[in-house]
Short mmCIF file of C-alpha atoms and ligand atoms in Angstrom, two decimals:
data_model
loop_
_atom_site.label_atom_id
_atom_site.label_comp_id
_atom_site.label_asym_id
_atom_site.label_seq_id
_atom_site.Cartn_x
_atom_site.Cartn_y
_atom_site.Cartn_z
CA MET A 5 -25.65 -105.03 79.58
CA GLU A 6 -27.39 -108.43 81.03
CA LYS A 7 -25.02 -111.61 81.09
CA THR A 8 -25.93 -113.96 77.89
CA SER A 9 -23.21 -116.68 78.49
CA PHE A 10 -24.17 -119.77 78.45
CA SER A 11 -21.05 -121.22 78.22
CA ILE A 12 -20.35 -124.71 80.02
CA ASN A 13 -16.68 -124.40 81.41
CA GLU A 14 -18.41 -120.16 82.78
CA GLY A 15 -17.27 -118.95 85.62
CA LYS A 16 -14.18 -122.32 85.86
CA PRO A 17 -11.74 -122.81 84.29
CA ILE A 18 -10.46 -124.36 81.37
CA ARG A 19 -8.24 -126.81 80.68
CA CYS A 20 -6.93 -126.98 76.34
CA LYS A 21 -3.65 -126.54 74.39
CA ALA A 22 -1.36 -124.04 74.16
CA ALA A 23 2.45 -123.67 72.80
CA VAL A 24 4.34 -122.42 75.46
CA CYS A 25 7.81 -120.45 74.81
CA ARG A 26 9.75 -121.46 78.09
CA LYS A 27 13.24 -120.26 77.13
CA ALA A 28 14.53 -117.68 74.40
CA GLY A 29 15.11 -118.69 70.73
CA GLU A 30 14.11 -122.43 71.25
CA ALA A 31 11.62 -124.22 70.08
CA LEU A 32 7.07 -123.62 71.79
CA VAL A 33 6.15 -127.19 73.54
CA ILE A 34 2.38 -127.90 73.30
CA GLU A 35 1.13 -128.05 75.84
CA GLU A 36 -1.83 -128.56 78.16
CA ILE A 37 -2.31 -125.14 80.41
CA GLN A 38 -5.20 -123.96 82.16
CA VAL A 39 -6.82 -121.56 81.14
CA ASP A 40 -8.74 -119.45 84.29
CA PRO A 41 -12.42 -117.82 84.11
CA PRO A 42 -12.30 -114.35 82.88
CA GLN A 43 -12.48 -111.28 85.94
CA ALA A 44 -13.95 -107.65 85.57
CA TYR A 45 -13.45 -106.12 81.88
CA GLU A 46 -11.66 -109.09 80.54
CA VAL A 47 -13.15 -111.75 77.96
CA ARG A 48 -11.87 -115.49 77.77
CA ILE A 49 -11.91 -116.49 73.88
CA LYS A 50 -11.14 -119.14 71.88
CA ILE A 51 -9.26 -118.43 69.34
CA LEU A 52 -10.53 -119.63 65.88
CA CYS A 53 -6.93 -118.94 64.29
CA THR A 54 -3.41 -116.95 65.13
CA SER A 55 -1.07 -116.04 62.78
CA LEU A 56 2.37 -115.05 63.54
CA CYS A 57 3.91 -111.56 63.35
CA HIS A 58 7.54 -110.13 63.76
CA THR A 59 7.37 -108.64 67.03
CA ASP A 60 6.04 -112.53 68.24
CA VAL A 61 9.95 -113.64 66.86
CA THR A 62 11.87 -110.50 68.17
CA PHE A 63 10.07 -111.04 71.52
CA TRP A 64 10.94 -115.32 71.34
CA LYS A 65 14.26 -114.11 71.19
CA ILE A 66 14.94 -112.21 74.49
CA ASP A 67 16.83 -113.72 76.59
CA SER A 68 17.72 -110.53 79.30
CA GLY A 69 16.52 -107.94 81.11
CA PRO A 70 12.85 -107.22 82.42
CA LEU A 71 11.12 -107.85 77.98
CA ALA A 72 12.61 -111.79 78.96
CA ARG A 73 9.77 -113.38 80.35
CA PHE A 74 9.70 -117.28 80.62
CA PRO A 75 7.67 -119.54 80.70
CA ARG A 76 4.88 -117.45 78.44
CA ILE A 77 2.14 -117.72 75.68
CA LEU A 78 3.48 -115.83 72.85
CA GLY A 79 0.67 -114.91 69.73
CA HIS A 80 -0.62 -111.55 69.36
CA GLU A 81 -2.41 -111.85 65.92
CA ALA A 82 -5.76 -113.65 65.71
CA VAL A 83 -9.33 -113.99 65.89
CA GLY A 84 -11.96 -115.79 68.02
CA VAL A 85 -14.65 -116.25 69.42
CA VAL A 86 -16.15 -114.90 72.72
CA GLU A 87 -17.05 -117.90 75.48
CA SER A 88 -17.40 -116.57 78.32
CA ILE A 89 -17.26 -112.81 80.35
CA GLY A 90 -16.82 -111.20 83.37
CA GLU A 91 -18.15 -108.68 85.36
CA ASN A 92 -18.34 -105.25 84.41
CA VAL A 93 -18.65 -106.05 80.24
CA GLU A 94 -20.84 -104.12 77.71
CA GLY A 95 -20.72 -104.76 74.12
CA PHE A 96 -19.58 -108.12 74.04
CA LYS A 97 -21.57 -111.74 74.72
CA GLN A 98 -21.00 -115.18 74.26
CA GLY A 99 -21.13 -116.74 70.78
CA ASP A 100 -19.34 -112.88 69.03
CA VAL A 101 -16.65 -112.83 66.88
CA VAL A 102 -13.61 -110.84 68.22
CA LEU A 103 -10.37 -109.50 67.10
CA PRO A 104 -7.79 -109.11 70.51
CA VAL A 105 -5.48 -106.45 69.67
CA PHE A 106 -2.27 -105.27 71.39
CA HIS A 107 -2.85 -101.95 70.97
CA PRO A 108 -5.24 -100.43 73.98
CA GLN A 109 -8.23 -98.63 73.19
CA CYS A 110 -10.38 -97.72 76.36
CA GLU A 111 -12.48 -94.59 74.99
CA GLU A 112 -12.63 -92.69 77.57
CA CYS A 113 -9.41 -91.36 77.96
CA LYS A 114 -8.98 -87.61 76.85
CA ASP A 115 -6.77 -89.14 74.09
CA CYS A 116 -9.40 -91.88 73.07
CA LYS A 117 -12.39 -89.27 72.35
CA SER A 118 -9.73 -87.42 70.46
CA SER A 119 -8.89 -87.94 67.19
CA LYS A 120 -5.68 -86.89 67.19
CA SER A 121 -3.85 -89.55 67.68
CA ASN A 122 -4.60 -93.74 69.05
CA TRP A 123 -1.97 -93.64 72.42
CA CYS A 124 -4.54 -94.15 74.25
CA ALA A 125 -3.49 -92.20 77.66
CA ARG A 126 -4.79 -94.52 80.22
CA PHE A 127 -3.37 -97.84 78.99
CA ALA A 128 -0.96 -96.82 76.27
CA ASP A 129 2.03 -96.67 78.02
CA GLU A 130 1.72 -99.57 80.32
CA PHE A 131 2.95 -102.87 78.80
CA PHE A 132 4.87 -104.68 81.10
CA SER A 133 2.08 -106.33 82.98
CA ASN A 134 0.16 -109.98 82.64
CA THR A 135 -3.31 -108.73 82.61
CA ARG A 136 -3.97 -104.82 81.95
CA ARG A 137 -5.74 -104.23 85.48
CA TYR A 138 -4.46 -106.58 87.13
CA GLY A 139 -0.95 -106.26 87.26
CA MET A 140 1.18 -109.65 86.89
CA ALA A 141 -1.68 -111.08 87.44
CA SER A 142 -1.64 -114.08 85.29
CA ARG A 143 -5.15 -115.85 83.70
CA PHE A 144 -2.78 -118.85 82.33
CA LYS A 145 -1.07 -122.18 85.04
CA ASP A 146 0.58 -125.03 83.42
CA SER A 147 0.03 -128.23 84.15
CA SER A 148 2.42 -127.57 87.47
CA GLY A 149 0.36 -124.92 88.78
CA GLU A 150 3.07 -122.54 87.86
CA ASP A 151 1.77 -119.13 86.25
CA ILE A 152 2.58 -118.96 82.44
CA HIS A 153 3.07 -115.31 81.14
CA HIS A 154 0.92 -113.16 79.17
CA PHE A 155 2.42 -111.60 75.46
CA LEU A 156 1.46 -108.05 74.88
CA PHE A 157 -2.06 -108.39 76.29
CA VAL A 158 -3.05 -110.97 73.89
CA SER A 159 -1.75 -114.34 74.08
CA SER A 160 -2.66 -116.61 70.90
CA PHE A 161 -1.37 -119.02 70.91
CA THR A 162 -3.56 -120.75 72.71
CA GLU A 163 -7.16 -122.64 72.20
CA TYR A 164 -7.95 -119.84 74.58
CA THR A 165 -7.58 -116.59 76.19
CA VAL A 166 -8.66 -114.29 78.48
CA VAL A 167 -8.51 -110.35 77.15
CA ASP A 168 -9.42 -107.02 78.48
CA ILE A 169 -11.85 -105.23 76.76
CA ALA A 170 -9.42 -102.44 76.01
CA HIS A 171 -7.92 -105.08 73.54
CA LEU A 172 -10.76 -106.49 72.12
CA VAL A 173 -12.82 -105.26 68.44
CA LYS A 174 -16.06 -107.13 68.10
CA ILE A 175 -16.37 -108.11 64.18
CA SER A 176 -19.28 -108.81 61.57
CA HIS A 177 -19.23 -112.28 60.84
CA ASP A 178 -19.03 -112.02 57.43
CA ILE A 179 -15.84 -111.30 56.64
CA PRO A 180 -13.41 -115.53 56.71
CA VAL A 181 -11.78 -116.03 59.69
CA ASP A 182 -8.16 -115.81 58.24
CA LYS A 183 -8.63 -113.21 56.08
CA ALA A 184 -10.15 -111.51 59.22
CA CYS A 185 -7.32 -112.45 61.59
CA LEU A 186 -4.56 -110.46 59.11
CA LEU A 187 -6.55 -106.97 60.73
CA SER A 188 -5.50 -108.26 64.10
CA CYS A 189 -2.47 -107.05 63.73
CA GLY A 190 -0.47 -106.65 60.57
CA VAL A 191 -1.88 -105.98 58.15
CA SER A 192 -3.91 -102.62 59.86
CA THR A 193 -0.92 -101.41 60.99
CA GLY A 194 0.52 -101.18 57.54
CA VAL A 195 -2.57 -99.40 56.08
CA GLY A 196 -3.18 -97.68 58.90
CA ALA A 197 0.21 -95.99 58.74
CA ALA A 198 -0.52 -95.18 55.16
CA TRP A 199 -4.29 -93.95 55.55
CA LYS A 200 -3.99 -92.32 59.32
CA VAL A 201 -0.48 -91.46 59.68
CA ALA A 202 0.66 -90.23 56.40
CA ASP A 203 -2.15 -89.46 54.43
CA VAL A 204 -0.42 -90.48 51.46
CA GLU A 205 -2.54 -88.11 49.21
CA GLU A 206 -2.79 -89.66 45.31
CA GLY A 207 0.12 -88.68 42.81
CA SER A 208 2.27 -89.03 45.55
CA THR A 209 5.56 -91.43 45.68
CA VAL A 210 6.88 -94.01 47.84
CA ALA A 211 9.07 -95.60 49.71
CA ILE A 212 8.83 -98.49 51.42
CA PHE A 213 11.70 -100.90 53.20
CA GLY A 214 11.00 -103.85 54.28
CA LEU A 215 8.37 -106.44 52.37
CA GLY A 216 7.06 -108.62 55.50
CA ALA A 217 3.37 -107.86 56.07
CA VAL A 218 3.69 -104.63 57.08
CA GLY A 219 5.18 -103.18 54.72
CA LEU A 220 3.24 -104.35 51.90
CA ALA A 221 0.43 -103.11 53.87
CA VAL A 222 2.25 -99.52 53.85
CA ALA A 223 1.56 -100.59 49.49
CA GLU A 224 -1.81 -101.54 49.73
CA GLY A 225 -2.56 -98.53 51.27
CA ALA A 226 -0.78 -96.24 49.93
CA ARG A 227 -2.31 -97.73 45.96
CA LEU A 228 -5.95 -97.53 47.79
CA ARG A 229 -4.79 -93.67 48.30
CA GLY A 230 -4.27 -93.31 44.58
CA ALA A 231 -0.05 -92.99 44.76
CA ALA A 232 1.38 -92.74 41.57
CA LYS A 233 5.44 -94.66 42.57
CA ILE A 234 5.17 -96.97 45.16
CA ILE A 235 8.83 -98.17 45.62
CA GLY A 236 9.54 -101.48 47.79
CA ILE A 237 13.03 -101.43 48.80
CA ASP A 238 14.08 -106.05 50.70
CA LEU A 239 16.90 -107.76 50.46
CA ASN A 240 14.66 -110.91 49.69
CA PRO A 241 14.43 -110.66 45.75
CA ASP A 242 11.61 -113.05 45.88
CA LYS A 243 9.62 -110.71 47.99
CA PHE A 244 9.25 -108.53 45.18
CA GLU A 245 7.17 -110.98 43.01
CA LEU A 246 5.41 -111.27 46.17
CA GLY A 247 5.13 -107.51 46.17
CA LYS A 248 4.16 -107.07 42.41
CA LYS A 249 0.14 -107.58 43.78
CA PHE A 250 0.32 -105.17 46.06
CA GLY A 251 1.27 -102.21 43.22
CA PHE A 252 4.19 -101.70 43.59
CA THR A 253 6.29 -99.50 40.76
CA ASP A 254 10.02 -100.04 41.53
CA PHE A 255 11.74 -102.57 43.14
CA VAL A 256 15.34 -101.87 44.43
CA ASN A 257 17.91 -104.76 46.27
CA PRO A 258 20.92 -102.88 48.24
CA THR A 259 22.71 -105.39 47.94
CA LEU A 260 22.74 -104.59 44.20
CA CYS A 261 23.13 -100.50 44.49
CA GLY A 262 26.85 -100.63 44.61
CA GLU A 263 29.02 -98.01 46.08
CA LYS A 264 25.56 -95.92 45.76
CA LYS A 265 23.71 -95.35 49.07
CA ILE A 266 19.83 -96.97 49.28
CA SER A 267 18.47 -93.24 49.47
CA GLU A 268 20.55 -91.98 46.45
CA VAL A 269 19.47 -94.60 44.64
CA ILE A 270 15.93 -93.57 45.61
CA LYS A 271 16.32 -89.55 44.88
CA GLU A 272 17.78 -90.97 41.37
CA MET A 273 14.82 -92.62 40.43
CA THR A 274 12.12 -90.25 42.23
CA GLY A 275 13.62 -86.55 40.88
CA GLY A 276 14.48 -85.21 44.30
CA GLY A 277 13.13 -87.55 46.72
CA VAL A 278 10.05 -89.55 47.98
CA ASP A 279 7.16 -87.68 49.33
CA TYR A 280 6.64 -90.26 52.13
CA SER A 281 8.92 -93.31 53.61
CA PHE A 282 8.41 -96.07 56.26
CA GLU A 283 10.61 -98.27 57.92
CA CYS A 284 9.11 -101.64 58.53
CA VAL A 285 11.58 -103.70 59.84
CA GLY A 286 13.93 -102.26 62.55
CA LEU A 287 16.85 -101.36 61.71
CA ALA A 288 18.03 -97.68 63.12
CA SER A 289 21.28 -97.64 60.03
CA LEU A 290 17.82 -98.05 58.34
CA LEU A 291 15.49 -95.50 59.58
CA SER A 292 18.27 -93.10 58.97
CA GLU A 293 18.10 -94.39 54.83
CA ALA A 294 14.46 -93.77 54.68
CA PHE A 295 14.52 -90.64 56.15
CA ILE A 296 17.73 -89.41 53.62
CA SER A 297 15.26 -90.81 50.46
CA THR A 298 12.33 -88.12 51.25
CA ARG A 299 12.03 -84.97 49.10
CA THR A 300 13.47 -81.43 51.64
CA GLY A 301 11.03 -79.51 51.76
CA SER A 302 8.16 -81.42 53.31
CA GLY A 303 9.72 -85.45 53.04
CA LYS A 304 8.02 -87.28 55.88
CA THR A 305 8.85 -91.25 57.11
CA ILE A 306 7.11 -93.20 59.02
CA MET A 307 8.78 -96.08 61.76
CA LEU A 308 6.82 -98.74 62.14
CA GLY A 309 9.74 -101.40 62.49
CA MET A 310 10.48 -102.21 65.91
CA GLY A 311 13.98 -103.29 67.00
CA LYS A 312 14.61 -105.87 69.99
CA HIS A 313 16.48 -103.59 71.93
CA ALA A 314 15.12 -100.32 71.27
CA ALA A 315 17.99 -98.71 69.74
CA PRO A 316 18.86 -94.88 69.51
CA ILE A 317 18.78 -93.15 66.25
CA SER A 318 21.04 -91.12 64.03
CA LEU A 319 20.25 -88.35 61.83
CA ALA A 320 21.79 -85.41 60.55
CA SER A 321 20.12 -81.94 62.41
CA PHE A 322 20.68 -80.72 58.86
CA ASP A 323 18.87 -83.32 57.45
CA LEU A 324 15.88 -82.56 59.55
CA LEU A 325 15.96 -78.67 58.98
CA LYS A 326 15.50 -79.25 55.66
CA GLY A 327 11.81 -79.61 56.44
CA ARG A 328 11.85 -83.05 56.63
CA SER A 329 9.69 -84.63 59.50
CA ILE A 330 9.50 -88.01 60.57
CA CYS A 331 7.27 -90.07 63.34
CA GLY A 332 6.96 -93.22 64.43
CA SER A 333 3.65 -94.84 65.15
CA MET A 334 1.58 -98.17 67.05
CA PHE A 335 -1.10 -99.96 65.38
CA GLY A 336 -0.96 -97.38 62.57
CA GLY A 337 -2.27 -95.26 64.28
CA LEU A 338 -5.70 -96.90 63.92
CA LYS A 339 -8.19 -96.07 66.96
CA SER A 340 -9.17 -100.22 66.65
CA LYS A 341 -12.44 -100.48 67.88
CA LEU A 342 -13.74 -97.53 65.24
CA ASP A 343 -10.80 -98.43 62.29
CA ILE A 344 -11.50 -102.17 62.00
CA PRO A 345 -14.45 -102.31 61.06
CA ILE A 346 -14.12 -99.86 58.98
CA LEU A 347 -11.61 -102.00 57.33
CA VAL A 348 -13.15 -105.01 57.49
CA ASP A 349 -16.31 -103.15 55.07
CA HIS A 350 -13.34 -102.64 52.47
CA TYR A 351 -12.36 -105.54 52.46
CA LEU A 352 -16.31 -107.01 51.76
CA LYS A 353 -16.84 -104.76 49.14
CA LYS A 354 -13.76 -105.93 47.83
CA GLU A 355 -11.73 -102.64 48.14
CA LEU A 356 -9.03 -104.22 50.12
CA ASN A 357 -7.15 -107.12 49.09
CA LEU A 358 -6.28 -109.14 52.18
CA ASP A 359 -5.84 -112.66 50.38
CA SER A 360 -2.38 -112.38 48.45
CA PHE A 361 -1.29 -111.93 52.72
CA ILE A 362 -1.84 -115.40 53.29
CA THR A 363 1.14 -117.53 51.69
CA HIS A 364 0.81 -120.71 54.41
CA GLU A 365 -1.51 -122.73 56.50
CA LEU A 366 -0.81 -125.04 58.69
CA ASP A 367 -2.50 -126.46 62.32
CA PHE A 368 -2.09 -125.28 65.32
CA GLU A 369 0.41 -127.82 66.25
CA GLU A 370 2.72 -126.91 63.62
CA ILE A 371 3.64 -123.67 65.04
CA ASN A 372 7.50 -123.85 65.21
CA LYS A 373 7.82 -124.17 61.42
CA ALA A 374 5.75 -121.11 61.16
CA PHE A 375 8.50 -119.54 62.91
CA ASP A 376 11.05 -120.88 60.27
CA LEU A 377 8.90 -120.27 57.51
CA LEU A 378 8.74 -115.73 58.69
CA GLU A 379 12.85 -116.06 59.77
CA GLU A 380 13.95 -117.75 56.16
CA GLY A 381 12.01 -115.00 54.14
CA ARG A 382 9.59 -117.48 52.91
CA SER A 383 5.69 -116.54 54.11
CA LEU A 384 4.19 -113.26 54.82
CA ARG A 385 1.48 -115.05 56.93
CA CYS A 386 0.50 -118.72 57.74
CA ILE A 387 -2.32 -118.99 59.22
CA LEU A 388 -2.52 -121.76 62.15
CA TRP A 389 -5.49 -122.78 62.56
CA MET A 390 -6.55 -124.56 66.40
CA ASP A 391 -9.30 -126.69 65.18
CA LYS A 392 -9.07 -127.07 60.89
CA GLN A 393 -12.18 -128.54 59.85
P1 LIG B 412 8.97 -109.79 58.21
O1 LIG B 412 9.95 -111.23 58.98
O2 LIG B 412 7.60 -110.58 57.75
O3 LIG B 412 9.03 -108.68 57.10
C1 LIG B 412 10.94 -108.05 57.54
C2 LIG B 412 11.15 -108.10 55.85
O4 LIG B 412 11.86 -107.18 55.78
C3 LIG B 412 11.70 -108.85 55.05
O5 LIG B 412 11.11 -109.25 53.91
C4 LIG B 412 12.86 -108.85 55.07
O6 LIG B 412 13.61 -109.64 54.07
C5 LIG B 412 13.07 -107.30 55.14
N1 LIG B 412 14.84 -107.46 55.59
C6 LIG B 412 15.14 -107.80 56.67
N2 LIG B 412 16.79 -106.42 56.73
C7 LIG B 412 16.51 -105.81 55.56
C8 LIG B 412 17.34 -104.78 55.52
N3 LIG B 412 19.05 -104.59 56.22
N4 LIG B 412 17.01 -103.94 53.91
C9 LIG B 412 15.65 -104.08 53.57
N5 LIG B 412 15.19 -105.57 53.99
C10 LIG B 412 15.26 -105.59 54.95
O7 LIG B 412 7.79 -109.25 59.40
P2 LIG B 412 6.19 -108.15 59.67
O8 LIG B 412 6.05 -109.38 60.46
O9 LIG B 412 6.16 -107.98 58.39
O10 LIG B 412 7.21 -106.81 60.22
C11 LIG B 412 8.42 -105.86 60.42
C12 LIG B 412 8.19 -105.04 61.28
O11 LIG B 412 6.91 -104.53 61.93
C13 LIG B 412 8.72 -105.46 62.42
O12 LIG B 412 9.80 -104.80 63.23
C14 LIG B 412 7.10 -106.18 63.49
O13 LIG B 412 8.64 -105.82 64.78
C15 LIG B 412 6.92 -104.41 63.02
N6 LIG B 412 5.84 -104.41 63.04
C16 LIG B 412 5.33 -102.95 64.43
C17 LIG B 412 4.27 -102.85 64.17
C18 LIG B 412 3.61 -101.40 64.83
O14 LIG B 412 2.35 -101.50 65.40
N7 LIG B 412 4.52 -100.47 65.27
C19 LIG B 412 3.22 -103.85 64.11
C20 LIG B 412 3.34 -105.21 63.47
C21 LIG B 412 5.16 -105.18 63.52
ZN1 LIG B 413 2.22 -107.56 65.18
ZN1 LIG B 414 -7.85 -94.88 76.60
#
């Protein structure tokens, strides 16, 4: 494709504002940074708005080991507009509205061509680098010329970022950008898990552990699939009120279960266990409970939560032998370039409820308040506007 970019900054570095994470668990610092031009297969995008997912909070807190990288620009749920493109970029041009997605889709490898999974064999196993095709090379520098690390190939807590085309999806201009932003990670992950991974069918019973945006989006996906009973489990009772907008039929507060295990309560509520359970917190102990909450013979558990230390999980082998199954999923089993436009269509047809996920909106400079809101369990998604009109 011929290049049609007319950005005055094309081919040059851009100076802009970013929220830089300098030290694990410490407030992000708004700094002026330099964003280099995109190289081959890369696109530089102007972020319109971004939001905070729990995965950002998890990585923000990691203070040792290979995953602890500072200074770093976190953020991976966002929507932007193409500012300029590098060599060999097909299908994107200046002015396109795009979603960056942390999970890659090269479109060329055996797995990208198969409908079996969304695990891009070419790229998905490697998530330590800064840039997808250039290893530790970074496109960000701070005011003293030091490299700043990328995060999950997106880094959206900045006015401009550089993203590989394997992590970029072009979307319709028709969807409001704040709603589109939700589809960049959390909501797509939850809806996709119910739709693609579990393949929830009409009349089935579902238990969802953890009612953040991911868990509530699983409920939204299960509701769209016609699930008859959707049980939400959370320690925070405020989430039950929020959950009513997403098709939950029942709630369980683990602190009120007395001597009984959550799985026992769920089995009683469903006459033997749910057809599908989803772990949306990132706790190994909760995953075991989710697993034994399912029906013997056919129950299926889907793990979506990401724990800080990738802790081993423990399942009694006989519970597995009884015909239950368990699997995990990144990005809800969705192939971003194929499936995000389908979710956008569902929203535009008023089938998919995205509006209720946005509980707060702030200016980008107030980003540290968004961390507090999510950590304190007061928000689902807080939209951070780069340039609020
Ligand atoms: P969130 O912080 O908004 O929600 C987590 C919820 O879990 C909260 O409502 C909290 O009260 C609840 N919770 C915490 N401990 C609990 C417990 N012991 N029992 C029951 N409920 C408990 O987070 P989110 O943004 O919805 O993300 C949820 C998880 O999904 C995170 O681990 C995140 O890293 C992960 N995630 C995974 C993918 C993926 O591709 N697999 C994508 C996005 C997010
Ligand atoms: Zn996320
Ligand atoms: Zn691939």
